[in-house]
PDB file of C-alpha atoms in Angstrom:
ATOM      1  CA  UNK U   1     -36.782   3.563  17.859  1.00  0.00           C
ATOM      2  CA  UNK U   2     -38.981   2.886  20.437  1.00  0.00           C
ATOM      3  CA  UNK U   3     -41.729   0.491  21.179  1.00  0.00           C
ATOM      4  CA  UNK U   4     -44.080   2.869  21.042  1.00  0.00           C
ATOM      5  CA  UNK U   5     -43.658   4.457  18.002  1.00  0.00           C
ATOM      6  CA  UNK U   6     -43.453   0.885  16.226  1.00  0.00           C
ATOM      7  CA  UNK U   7     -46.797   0.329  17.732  1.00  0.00           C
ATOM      8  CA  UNK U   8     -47.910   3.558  16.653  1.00  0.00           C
ATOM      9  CA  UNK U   9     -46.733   2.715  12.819  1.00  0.00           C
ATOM     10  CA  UNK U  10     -48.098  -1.016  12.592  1.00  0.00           C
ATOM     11  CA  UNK U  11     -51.485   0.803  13.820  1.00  0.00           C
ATOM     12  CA  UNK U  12     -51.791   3.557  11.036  1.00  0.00           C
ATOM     13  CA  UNK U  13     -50.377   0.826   8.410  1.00  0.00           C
ATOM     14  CA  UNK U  14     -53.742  -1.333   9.542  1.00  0.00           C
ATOM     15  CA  UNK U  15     -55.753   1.334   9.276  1.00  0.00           C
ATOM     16  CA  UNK U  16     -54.347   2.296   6.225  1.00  0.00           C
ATOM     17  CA  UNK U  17     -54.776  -1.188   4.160  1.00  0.00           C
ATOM     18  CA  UNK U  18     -58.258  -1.985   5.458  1.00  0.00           C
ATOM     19  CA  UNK U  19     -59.256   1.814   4.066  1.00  0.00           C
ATOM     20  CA  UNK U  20     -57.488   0.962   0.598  1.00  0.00           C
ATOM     21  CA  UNK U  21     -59.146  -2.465   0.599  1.00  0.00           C
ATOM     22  CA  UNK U  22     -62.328  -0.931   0.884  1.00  0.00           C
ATOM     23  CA  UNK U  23     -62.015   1.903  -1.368  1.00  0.00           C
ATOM     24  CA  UNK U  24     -60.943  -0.910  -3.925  1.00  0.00           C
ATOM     25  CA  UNK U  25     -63.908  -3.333  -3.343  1.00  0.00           C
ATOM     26  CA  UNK U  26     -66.291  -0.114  -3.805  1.00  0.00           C
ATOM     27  CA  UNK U  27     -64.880   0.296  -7.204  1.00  0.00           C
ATOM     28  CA  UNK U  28     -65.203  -2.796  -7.978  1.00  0.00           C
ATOM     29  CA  UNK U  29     -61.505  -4.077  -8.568  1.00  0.00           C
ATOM     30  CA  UNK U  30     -60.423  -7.751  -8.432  1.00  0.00           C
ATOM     31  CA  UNK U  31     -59.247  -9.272  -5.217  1.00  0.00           C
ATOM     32  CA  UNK U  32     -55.924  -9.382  -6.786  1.00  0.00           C
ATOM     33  CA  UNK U  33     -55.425  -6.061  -7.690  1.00  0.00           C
ATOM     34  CA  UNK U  34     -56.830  -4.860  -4.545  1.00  0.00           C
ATOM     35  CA  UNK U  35     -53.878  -7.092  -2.523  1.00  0.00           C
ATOM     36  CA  UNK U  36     -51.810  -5.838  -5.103  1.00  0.00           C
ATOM     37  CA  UNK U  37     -52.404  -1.992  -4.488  1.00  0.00           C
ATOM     38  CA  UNK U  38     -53.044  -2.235  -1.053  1.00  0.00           C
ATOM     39  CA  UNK U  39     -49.322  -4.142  -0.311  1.00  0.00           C
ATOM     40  CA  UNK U  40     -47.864  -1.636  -2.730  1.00  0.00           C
ATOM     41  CA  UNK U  41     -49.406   1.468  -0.948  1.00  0.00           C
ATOM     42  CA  UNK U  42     -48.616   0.193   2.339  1.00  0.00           C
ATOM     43  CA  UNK U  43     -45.375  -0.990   2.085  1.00  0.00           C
ATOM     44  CA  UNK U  44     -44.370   2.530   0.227  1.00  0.00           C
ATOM     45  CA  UNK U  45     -45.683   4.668   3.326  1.00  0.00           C
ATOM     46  CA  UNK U  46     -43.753   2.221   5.905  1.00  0.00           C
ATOM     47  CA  UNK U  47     -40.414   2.789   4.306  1.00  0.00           C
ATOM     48  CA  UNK U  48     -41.230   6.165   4.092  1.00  0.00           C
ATOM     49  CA  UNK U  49     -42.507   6.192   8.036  1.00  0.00           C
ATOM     50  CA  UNK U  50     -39.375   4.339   8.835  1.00  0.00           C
ATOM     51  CA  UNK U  51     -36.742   6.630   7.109  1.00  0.00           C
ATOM     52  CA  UNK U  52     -38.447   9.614   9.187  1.00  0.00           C
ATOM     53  CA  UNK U  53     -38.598   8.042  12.301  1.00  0.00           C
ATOM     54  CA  UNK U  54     -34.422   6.814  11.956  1.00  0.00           C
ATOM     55  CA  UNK U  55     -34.042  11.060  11.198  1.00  0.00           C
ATOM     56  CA  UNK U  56     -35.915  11.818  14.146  1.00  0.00           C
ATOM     57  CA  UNK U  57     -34.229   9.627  16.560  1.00  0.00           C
ATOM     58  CA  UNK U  58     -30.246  10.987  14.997  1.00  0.00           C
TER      59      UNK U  58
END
């Protein structure tokens, strides 16, 4: 992996949770089911991002 890519994935993972806080908030959730789904969403797609980048570099 390199440093780029990392970079790359920590900056769509930001992206990612502030959009899925704010789609939360606009419908009204509580703060802790926004964490909640917002931790659970991103950490999903990061394993996910992970796994493909690992294939790609083999």
């Amino acid at each position: 992996m390199k440093k780029k890519d990392l970079i790359r994935i920590v900056y769509e993972k930001i992206m990612l949770a502030i959009g899925v806080m704010i789609a939360n908030l606009v419908m009204n959730e509580t703060m802790t089911v926004c964490i909640v789904s917002t931790v659970l969403v991103v950490g999903i797609t990061l394993i996910f991002d992970i796994i493909q980048l690992r294939n790609k570099t083999q």
